[in-house]
mmCIF file of C-alpha atoms and ligand atoms in Angstrom:
data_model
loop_
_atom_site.group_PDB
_atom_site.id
_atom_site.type_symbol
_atom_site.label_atom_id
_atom_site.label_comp_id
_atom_site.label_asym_id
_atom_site.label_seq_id
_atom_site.Cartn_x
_atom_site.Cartn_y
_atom_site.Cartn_z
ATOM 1 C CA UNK A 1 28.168 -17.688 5.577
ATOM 2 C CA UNK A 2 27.234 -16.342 9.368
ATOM 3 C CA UNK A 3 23.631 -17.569 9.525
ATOM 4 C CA UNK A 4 20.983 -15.014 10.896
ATOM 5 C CA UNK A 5 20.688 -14.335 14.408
ATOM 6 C CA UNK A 6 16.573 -14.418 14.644
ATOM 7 C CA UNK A 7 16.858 -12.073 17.700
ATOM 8 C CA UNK A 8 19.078 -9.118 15.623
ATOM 9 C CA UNK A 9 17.389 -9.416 12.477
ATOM 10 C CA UNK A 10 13.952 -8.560 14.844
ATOM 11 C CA UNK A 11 15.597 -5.710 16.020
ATOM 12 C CA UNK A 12 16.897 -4.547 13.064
ATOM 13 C CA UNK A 13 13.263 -4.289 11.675
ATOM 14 C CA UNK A 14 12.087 -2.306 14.295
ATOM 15 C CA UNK A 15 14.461 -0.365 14.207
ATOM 16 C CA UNK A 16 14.290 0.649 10.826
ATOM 17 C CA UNK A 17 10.641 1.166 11.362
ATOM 18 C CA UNK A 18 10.749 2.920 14.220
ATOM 19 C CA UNK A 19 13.728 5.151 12.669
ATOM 20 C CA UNK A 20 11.130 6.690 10.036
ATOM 21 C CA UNK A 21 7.934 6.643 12.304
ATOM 22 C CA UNK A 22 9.887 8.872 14.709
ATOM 23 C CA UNK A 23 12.034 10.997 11.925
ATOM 24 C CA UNK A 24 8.548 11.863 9.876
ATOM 25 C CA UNK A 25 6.327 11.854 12.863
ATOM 26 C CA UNK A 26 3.866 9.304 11.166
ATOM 27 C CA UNK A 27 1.619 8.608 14.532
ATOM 28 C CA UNK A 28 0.750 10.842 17.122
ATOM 29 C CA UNK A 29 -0.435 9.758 20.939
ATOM 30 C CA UNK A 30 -4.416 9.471 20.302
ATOM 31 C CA UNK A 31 -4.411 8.666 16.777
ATOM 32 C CA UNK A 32 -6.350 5.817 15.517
ATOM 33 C CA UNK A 33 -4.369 4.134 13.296
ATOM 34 C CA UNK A 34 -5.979 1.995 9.997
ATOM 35 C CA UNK A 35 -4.014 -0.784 8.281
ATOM 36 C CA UNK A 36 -4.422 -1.660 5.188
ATOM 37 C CA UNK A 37 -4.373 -5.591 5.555
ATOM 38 C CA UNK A 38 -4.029 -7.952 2.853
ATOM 39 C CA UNK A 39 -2.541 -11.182 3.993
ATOM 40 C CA UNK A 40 0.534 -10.377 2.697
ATOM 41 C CA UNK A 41 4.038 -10.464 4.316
ATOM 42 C CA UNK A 42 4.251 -6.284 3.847
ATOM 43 C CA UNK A 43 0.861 -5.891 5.117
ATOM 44 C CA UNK A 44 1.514 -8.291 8.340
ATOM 45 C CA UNK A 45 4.630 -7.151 9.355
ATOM 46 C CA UNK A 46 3.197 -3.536 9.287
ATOM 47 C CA UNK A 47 0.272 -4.776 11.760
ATOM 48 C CA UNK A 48 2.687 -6.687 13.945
ATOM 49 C CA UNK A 49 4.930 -3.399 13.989
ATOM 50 C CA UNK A 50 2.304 -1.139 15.006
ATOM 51 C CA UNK A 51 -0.033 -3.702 17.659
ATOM 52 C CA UNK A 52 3.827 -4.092 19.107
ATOM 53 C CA UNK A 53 4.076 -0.201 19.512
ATOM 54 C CA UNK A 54 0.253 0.672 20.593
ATOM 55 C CA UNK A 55 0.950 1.203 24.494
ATOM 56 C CA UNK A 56 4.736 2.715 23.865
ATOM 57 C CA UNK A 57 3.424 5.383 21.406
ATOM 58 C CA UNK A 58 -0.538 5.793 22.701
ATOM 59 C CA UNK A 59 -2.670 5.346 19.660
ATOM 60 C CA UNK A 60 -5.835 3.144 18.885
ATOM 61 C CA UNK A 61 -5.352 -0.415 15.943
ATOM 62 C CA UNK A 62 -7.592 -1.205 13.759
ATOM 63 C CA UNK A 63 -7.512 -3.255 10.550
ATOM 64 C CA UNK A 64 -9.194 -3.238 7.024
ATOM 65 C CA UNK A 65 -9.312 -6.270 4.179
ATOM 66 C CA UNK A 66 -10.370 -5.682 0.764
ATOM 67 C CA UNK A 67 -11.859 -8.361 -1.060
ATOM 68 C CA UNK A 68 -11.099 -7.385 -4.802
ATOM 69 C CA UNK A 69 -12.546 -10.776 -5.818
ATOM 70 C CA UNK A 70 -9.840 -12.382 -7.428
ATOM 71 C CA UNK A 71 -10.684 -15.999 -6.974
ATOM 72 C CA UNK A 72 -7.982 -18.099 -5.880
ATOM 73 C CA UNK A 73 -6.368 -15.555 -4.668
ATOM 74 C CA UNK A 74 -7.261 -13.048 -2.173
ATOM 75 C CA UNK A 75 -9.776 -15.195 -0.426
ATOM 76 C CA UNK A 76 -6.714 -16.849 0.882
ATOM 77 C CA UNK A 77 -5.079 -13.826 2.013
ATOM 78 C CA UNK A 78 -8.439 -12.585 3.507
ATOM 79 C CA UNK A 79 -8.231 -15.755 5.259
ATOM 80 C CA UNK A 80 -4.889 -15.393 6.599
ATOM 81 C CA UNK A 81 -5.678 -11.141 7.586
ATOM 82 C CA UNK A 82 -8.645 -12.883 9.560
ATOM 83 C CA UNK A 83 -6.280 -15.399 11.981
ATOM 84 C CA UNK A 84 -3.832 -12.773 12.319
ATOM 85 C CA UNK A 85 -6.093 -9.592 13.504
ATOM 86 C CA UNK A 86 -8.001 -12.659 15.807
ATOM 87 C CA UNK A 87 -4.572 -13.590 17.293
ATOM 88 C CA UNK A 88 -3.191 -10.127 17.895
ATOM 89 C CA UNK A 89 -6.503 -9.478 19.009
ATOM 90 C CA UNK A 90 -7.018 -6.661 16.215
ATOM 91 C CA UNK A 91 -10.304 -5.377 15.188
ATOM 92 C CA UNK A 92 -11.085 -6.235 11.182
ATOM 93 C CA UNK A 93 -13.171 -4.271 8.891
ATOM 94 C CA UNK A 94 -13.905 -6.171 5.678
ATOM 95 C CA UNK A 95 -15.416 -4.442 2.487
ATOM 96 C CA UNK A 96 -15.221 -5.526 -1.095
ATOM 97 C CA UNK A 97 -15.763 -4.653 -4.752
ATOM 98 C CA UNK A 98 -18.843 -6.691 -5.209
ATOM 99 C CA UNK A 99 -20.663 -4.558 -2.665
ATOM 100 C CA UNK A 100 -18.864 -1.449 -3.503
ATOM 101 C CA UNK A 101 -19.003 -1.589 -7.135
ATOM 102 C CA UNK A 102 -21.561 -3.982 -7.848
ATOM 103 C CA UNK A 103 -18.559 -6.437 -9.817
ATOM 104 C CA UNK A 104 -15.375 -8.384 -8.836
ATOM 105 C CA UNK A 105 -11.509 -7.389 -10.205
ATOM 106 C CA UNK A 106 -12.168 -10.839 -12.195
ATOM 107 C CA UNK A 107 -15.083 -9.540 -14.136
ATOM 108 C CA UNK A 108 -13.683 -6.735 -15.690
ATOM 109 C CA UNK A 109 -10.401 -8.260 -16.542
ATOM 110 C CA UNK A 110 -11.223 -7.850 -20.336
ATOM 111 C CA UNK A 111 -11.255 -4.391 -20.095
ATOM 112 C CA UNK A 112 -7.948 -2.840 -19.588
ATOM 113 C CA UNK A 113 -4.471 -4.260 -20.660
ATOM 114 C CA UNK A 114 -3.766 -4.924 -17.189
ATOM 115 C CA UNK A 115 -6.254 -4.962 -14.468
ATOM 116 C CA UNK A 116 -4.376 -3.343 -11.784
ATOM 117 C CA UNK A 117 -5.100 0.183 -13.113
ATOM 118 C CA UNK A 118 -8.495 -0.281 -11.808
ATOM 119 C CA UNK A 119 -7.630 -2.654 -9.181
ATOM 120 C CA UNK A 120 -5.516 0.173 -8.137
ATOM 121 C CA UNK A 121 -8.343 2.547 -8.105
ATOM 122 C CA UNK A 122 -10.936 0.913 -6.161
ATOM 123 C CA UNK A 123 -9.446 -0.305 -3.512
ATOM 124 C CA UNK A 124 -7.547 3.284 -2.486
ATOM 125 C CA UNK A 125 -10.944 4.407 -2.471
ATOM 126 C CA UNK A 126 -12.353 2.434 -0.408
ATOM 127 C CA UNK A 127 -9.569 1.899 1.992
ATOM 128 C CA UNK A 128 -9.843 5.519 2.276
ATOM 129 C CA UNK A 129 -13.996 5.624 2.602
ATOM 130 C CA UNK A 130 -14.277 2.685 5.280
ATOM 131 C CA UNK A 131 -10.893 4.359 7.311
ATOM 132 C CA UNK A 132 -13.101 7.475 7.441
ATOM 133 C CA UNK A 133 -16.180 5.976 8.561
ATOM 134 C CA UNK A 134 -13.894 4.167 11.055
ATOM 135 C CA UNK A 135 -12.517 7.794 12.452
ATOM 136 C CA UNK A 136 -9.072 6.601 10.769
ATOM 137 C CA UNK A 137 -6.778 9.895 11.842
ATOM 138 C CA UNK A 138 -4.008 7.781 9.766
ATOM 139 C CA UNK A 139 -4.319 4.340 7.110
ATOM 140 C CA UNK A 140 -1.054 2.537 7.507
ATOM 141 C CA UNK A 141 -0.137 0.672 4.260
ATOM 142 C CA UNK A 142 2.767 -1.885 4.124
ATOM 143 C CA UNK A 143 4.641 -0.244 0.942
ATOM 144 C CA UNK A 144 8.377 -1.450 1.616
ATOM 145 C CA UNK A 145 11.649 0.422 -0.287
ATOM 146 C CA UNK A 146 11.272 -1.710 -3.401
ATOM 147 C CA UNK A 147 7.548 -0.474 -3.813
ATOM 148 C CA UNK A 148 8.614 2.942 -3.124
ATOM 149 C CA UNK A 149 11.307 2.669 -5.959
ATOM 150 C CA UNK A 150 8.945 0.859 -8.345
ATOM 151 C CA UNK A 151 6.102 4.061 -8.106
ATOM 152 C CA UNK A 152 8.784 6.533 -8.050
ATOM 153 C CA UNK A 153 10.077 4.729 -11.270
ATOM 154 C CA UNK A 154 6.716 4.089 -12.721
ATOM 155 C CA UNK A 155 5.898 7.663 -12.161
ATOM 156 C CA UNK A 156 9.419 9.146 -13.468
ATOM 157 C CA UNK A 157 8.753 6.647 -16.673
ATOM 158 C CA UNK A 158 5.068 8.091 -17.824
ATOM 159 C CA UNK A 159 6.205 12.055 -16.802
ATOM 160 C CA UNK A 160 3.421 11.716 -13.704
ATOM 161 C CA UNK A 161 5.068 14.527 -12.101
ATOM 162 C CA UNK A 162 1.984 15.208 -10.687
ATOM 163 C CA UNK A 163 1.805 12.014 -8.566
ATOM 164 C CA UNK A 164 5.904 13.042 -6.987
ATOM 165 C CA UNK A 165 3.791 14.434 -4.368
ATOM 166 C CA UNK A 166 2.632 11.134 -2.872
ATOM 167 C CA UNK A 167 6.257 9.799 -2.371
ATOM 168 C CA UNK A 168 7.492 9.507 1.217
ATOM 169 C CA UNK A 169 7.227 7.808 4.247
ATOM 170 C CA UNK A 170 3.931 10.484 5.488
ATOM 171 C CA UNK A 171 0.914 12.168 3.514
ATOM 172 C CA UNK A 172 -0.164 15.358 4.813
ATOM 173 C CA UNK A 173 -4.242 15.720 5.389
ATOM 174 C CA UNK A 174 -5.150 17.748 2.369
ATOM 175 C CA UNK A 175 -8.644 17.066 2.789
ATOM 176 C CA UNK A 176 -11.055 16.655 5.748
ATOM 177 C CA UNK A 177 -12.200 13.534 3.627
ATOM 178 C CA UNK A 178 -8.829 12.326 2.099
ATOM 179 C CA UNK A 179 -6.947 10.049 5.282
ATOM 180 C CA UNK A 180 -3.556 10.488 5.164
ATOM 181 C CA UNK A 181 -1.645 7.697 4.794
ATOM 182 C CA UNK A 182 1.630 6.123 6.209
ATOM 183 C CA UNK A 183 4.238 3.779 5.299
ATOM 184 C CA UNK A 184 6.304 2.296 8.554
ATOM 185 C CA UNK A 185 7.941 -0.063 6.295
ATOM 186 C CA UNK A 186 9.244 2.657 4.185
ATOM 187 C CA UNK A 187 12.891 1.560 4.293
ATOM 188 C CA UNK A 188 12.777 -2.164 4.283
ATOM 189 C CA UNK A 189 13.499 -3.857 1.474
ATOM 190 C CA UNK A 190 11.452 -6.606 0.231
ATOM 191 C CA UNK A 191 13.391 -9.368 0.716
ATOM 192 C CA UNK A 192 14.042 -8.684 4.318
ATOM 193 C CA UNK A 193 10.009 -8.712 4.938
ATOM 194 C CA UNK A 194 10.113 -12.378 3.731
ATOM 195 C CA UNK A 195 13.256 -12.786 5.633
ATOM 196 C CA UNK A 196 11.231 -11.805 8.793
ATOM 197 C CA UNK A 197 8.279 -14.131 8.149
ATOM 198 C CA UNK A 198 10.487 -16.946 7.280
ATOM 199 C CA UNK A 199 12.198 -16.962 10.031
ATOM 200 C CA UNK A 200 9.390 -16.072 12.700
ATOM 201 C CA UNK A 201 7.503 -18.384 11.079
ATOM 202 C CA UNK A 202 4.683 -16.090 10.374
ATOM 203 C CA UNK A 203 1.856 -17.454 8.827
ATOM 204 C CA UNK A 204 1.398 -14.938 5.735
ATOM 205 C CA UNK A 205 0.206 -15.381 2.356
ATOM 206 C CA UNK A 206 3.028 -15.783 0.040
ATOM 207 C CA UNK A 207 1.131 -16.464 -3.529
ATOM 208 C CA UNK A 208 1.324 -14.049 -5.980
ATOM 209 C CA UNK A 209 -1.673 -12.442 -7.717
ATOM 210 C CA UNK A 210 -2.444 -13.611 -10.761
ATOM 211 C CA UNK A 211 -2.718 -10.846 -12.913
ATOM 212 C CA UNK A 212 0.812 -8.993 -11.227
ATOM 213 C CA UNK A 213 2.351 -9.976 -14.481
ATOM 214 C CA UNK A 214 0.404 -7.798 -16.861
ATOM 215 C CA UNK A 215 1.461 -4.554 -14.757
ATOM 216 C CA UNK A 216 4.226 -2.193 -15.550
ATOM 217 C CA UNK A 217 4.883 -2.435 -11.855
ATOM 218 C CA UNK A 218 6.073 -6.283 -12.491
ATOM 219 C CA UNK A 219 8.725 -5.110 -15.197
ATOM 220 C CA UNK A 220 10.191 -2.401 -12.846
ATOM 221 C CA UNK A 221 10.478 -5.108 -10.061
ATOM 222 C CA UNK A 222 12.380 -7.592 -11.858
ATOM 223 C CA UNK A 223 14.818 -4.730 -13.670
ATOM 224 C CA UNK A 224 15.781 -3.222 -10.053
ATOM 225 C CA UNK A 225 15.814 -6.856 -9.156
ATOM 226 C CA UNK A 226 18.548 -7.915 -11.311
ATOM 227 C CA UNK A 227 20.415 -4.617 -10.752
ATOM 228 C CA UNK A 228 20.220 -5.102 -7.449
ATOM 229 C CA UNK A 229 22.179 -8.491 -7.848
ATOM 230 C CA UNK A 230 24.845 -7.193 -9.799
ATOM 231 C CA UNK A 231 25.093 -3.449 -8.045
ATOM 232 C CA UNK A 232 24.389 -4.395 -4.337
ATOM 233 C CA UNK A 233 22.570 -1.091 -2.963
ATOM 234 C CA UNK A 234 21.467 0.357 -6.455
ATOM 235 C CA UNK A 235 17.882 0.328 -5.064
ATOM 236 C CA UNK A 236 18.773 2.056 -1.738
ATOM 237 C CA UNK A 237 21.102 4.473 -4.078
ATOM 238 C CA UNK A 238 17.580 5.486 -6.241
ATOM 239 C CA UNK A 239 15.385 5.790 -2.818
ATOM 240 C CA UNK A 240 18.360 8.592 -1.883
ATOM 241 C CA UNK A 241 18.415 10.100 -5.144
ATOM 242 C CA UNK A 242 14.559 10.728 -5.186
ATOM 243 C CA UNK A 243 15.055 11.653 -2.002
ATOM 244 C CA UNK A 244 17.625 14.147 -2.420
ATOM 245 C CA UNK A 245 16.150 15.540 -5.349
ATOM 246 C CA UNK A 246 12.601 16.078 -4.718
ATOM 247 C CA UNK A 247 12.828 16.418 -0.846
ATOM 248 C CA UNK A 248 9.276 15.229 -0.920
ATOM 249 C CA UNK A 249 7.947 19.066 -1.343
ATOM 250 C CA UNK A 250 4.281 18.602 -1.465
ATOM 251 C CA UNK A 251 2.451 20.974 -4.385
ATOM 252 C CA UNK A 252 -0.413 22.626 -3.528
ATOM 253 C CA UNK A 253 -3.248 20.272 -5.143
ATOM 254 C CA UNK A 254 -6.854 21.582 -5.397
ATOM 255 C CA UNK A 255 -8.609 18.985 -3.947
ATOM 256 C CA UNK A 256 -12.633 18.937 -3.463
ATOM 257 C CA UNK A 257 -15.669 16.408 -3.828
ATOM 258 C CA UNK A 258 -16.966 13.968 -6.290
ATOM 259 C CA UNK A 259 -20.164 15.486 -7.611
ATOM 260 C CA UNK A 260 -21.174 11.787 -7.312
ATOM 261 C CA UNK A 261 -20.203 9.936 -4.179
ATOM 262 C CA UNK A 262 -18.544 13.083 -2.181
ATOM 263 C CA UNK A 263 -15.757 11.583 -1.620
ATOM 264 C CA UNK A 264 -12.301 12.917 -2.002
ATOM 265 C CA UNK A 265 -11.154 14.021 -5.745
ATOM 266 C CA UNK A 266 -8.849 17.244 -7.400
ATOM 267 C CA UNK A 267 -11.486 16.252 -10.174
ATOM 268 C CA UNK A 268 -15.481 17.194 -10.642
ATOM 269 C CA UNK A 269 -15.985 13.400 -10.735
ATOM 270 C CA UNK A 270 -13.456 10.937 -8.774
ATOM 271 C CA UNK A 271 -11.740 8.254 -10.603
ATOM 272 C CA UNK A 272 -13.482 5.446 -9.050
ATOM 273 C CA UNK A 273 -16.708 6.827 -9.922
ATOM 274 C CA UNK A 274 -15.495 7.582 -13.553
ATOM 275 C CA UNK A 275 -14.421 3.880 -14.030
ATOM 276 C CA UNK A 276 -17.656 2.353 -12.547
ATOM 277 C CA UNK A 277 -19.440 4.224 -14.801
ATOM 278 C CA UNK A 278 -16.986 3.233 -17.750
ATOM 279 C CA UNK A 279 -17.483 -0.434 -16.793
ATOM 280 C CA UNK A 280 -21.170 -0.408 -16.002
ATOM 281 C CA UNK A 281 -21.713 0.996 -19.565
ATOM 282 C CA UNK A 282 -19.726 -2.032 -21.440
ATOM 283 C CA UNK A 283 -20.797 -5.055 -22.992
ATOM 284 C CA UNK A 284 -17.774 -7.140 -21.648
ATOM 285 C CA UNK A 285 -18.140 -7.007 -18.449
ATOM 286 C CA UNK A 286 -17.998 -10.750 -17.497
ATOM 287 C CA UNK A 287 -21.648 -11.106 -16.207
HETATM 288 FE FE1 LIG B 1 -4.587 -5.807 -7.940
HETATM 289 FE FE2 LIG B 1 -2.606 -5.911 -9.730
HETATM 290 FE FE3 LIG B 1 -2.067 -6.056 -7.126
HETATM 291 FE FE4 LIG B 1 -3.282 -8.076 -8.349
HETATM 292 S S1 LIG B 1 -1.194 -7.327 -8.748
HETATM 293 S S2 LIG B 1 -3.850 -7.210 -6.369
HETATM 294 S S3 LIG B 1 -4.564 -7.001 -9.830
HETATM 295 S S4 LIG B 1 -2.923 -4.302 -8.220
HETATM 296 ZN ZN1 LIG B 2 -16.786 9.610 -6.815
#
């Protein structure tokens, strides 16, 4: 077997990010770009992508952690987001459920049959409130082509046809409040973003989280996995397919502001406030 050439594989990333940063026109000169930074191998690549393109393409870097508060877990990767926005000299903005919500991802792990709904939730909304108060024009996130396939999947599974319109490599601004986000890594596959870090020996934190099993998300991943070993290129085959098919076309959603926090939300009351409510108002919460 030919063994990688570090120096070509490099390229080929770039390339392929560059490829659909240019095609979709995700940054513009000026923008200040947010990424979404969470220690792990998508997330880092995506910063080293974009600090390697500030001065070519003229935009402003910044980076934001979460802290869910999953112990044993994302402390590490916080830790790990830290040293690498220190060495590529990249400012960090922290924030975290605890001060957000008042409660960490581990206490209200007995109340949904599996966590990352909420999980979910939270931390778009607050990626999305602290890249606002940041002046984000844009929030980078690292979502590679197997995540893509998984929420396309995942979507096509429960009828969501609603959420279609939050496919693709660019979100349009459909609010003054809502940041649009971007996704450089778009059409990397998963496996060559460990690739990358393996053999750049990038420090990046490989663990997985521990509640990843109890999500739909998981069982999609390790189906397209094993197709993917038998039918080399079935994943890159369904990213067309969607592609093809539902040409991205964004439908006109009604969005306005949470009667609550103003944020964001095509409902009277956003989800994040709905859930914190939900939670706040049950005995189980681990307290
Ligand atoms: Fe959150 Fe689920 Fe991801 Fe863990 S796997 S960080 S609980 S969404
Ligand atoms: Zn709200």
């Amino acid at each position: 077997m030919k063994s990688l050439d570090p120096y070509e594989f490099n390229q080929y990333i770039m390339n392929q990010a560059l490829e659909v940063i240019t095609d979709y026109k995700l940054i513009k000169p000026k923008d200040k770009v947010a990424v979404g930074l969470s220690g792990g191998k998508d997330s880092i690549l995506t910063l080293h992508i974009l600090a390697g393109l500030v001065d070519e393409l003229d935009f402003e870097l910044v980076a934001i952690s979460i802290d869910e508060g999953i112990s044993g877990y994302r402390n590490k990767g916080i830790d790990v987001a830290r040293s690498i926005a220190l060495k590529l000299d990249i400012e960090l903005v922290e924030g975290s459920f605890i001060e957000e919500f008042g409660f960490t991802l581990d206490d209200i792990t007995d109340l949904y049959p599996s966590v990352c709904i909420p999980c979910g939730v939270f931390r778009r909304y607050l990626l999305n409130k602290i890249s606002n108060k940041l002046g984000a024009d844009k929030l980078a996130t690292g979502h590679n082509l197997d995540d893509e396939i998984q929420s396309f999947l995942m979507s096509f599974s429960k009828a969501e046809l609603r959420r279609f319109s939050k496919f693709g490599p660019k979100l349009d601004k459909i609010h003054p409040k809502l940041v649009p986000r971007i996704k450089p890594l778009w059409k990397i596959p998963e496996k060559d973003v460990g690739i990358w870090a393996v053999i750049n020996g990038v420090d990046v934190h490989f663990a997985e989280c521990p509640y990843s099993h109890t999500s739909l998300r998981a069982k999609i991943k390790n189906y397209l996995n094993q197709l993917e070993s038998e039918r080399k290129g079935t994943k890159l085959s369904i990213l067309q397919s969607f592609s093809k098919t539902f040409n991205f076309q964004k439908k006109e959603i009604i969005i306005g502001q949470c009667k609550k926090c103003g944020e964001a939300s095509s409902l009277n009351i956003c989800k994040a406030c709905e859930m914190v409510h939900d939670i706040r108002n049950h005995n189980n919460i681990k307290k």
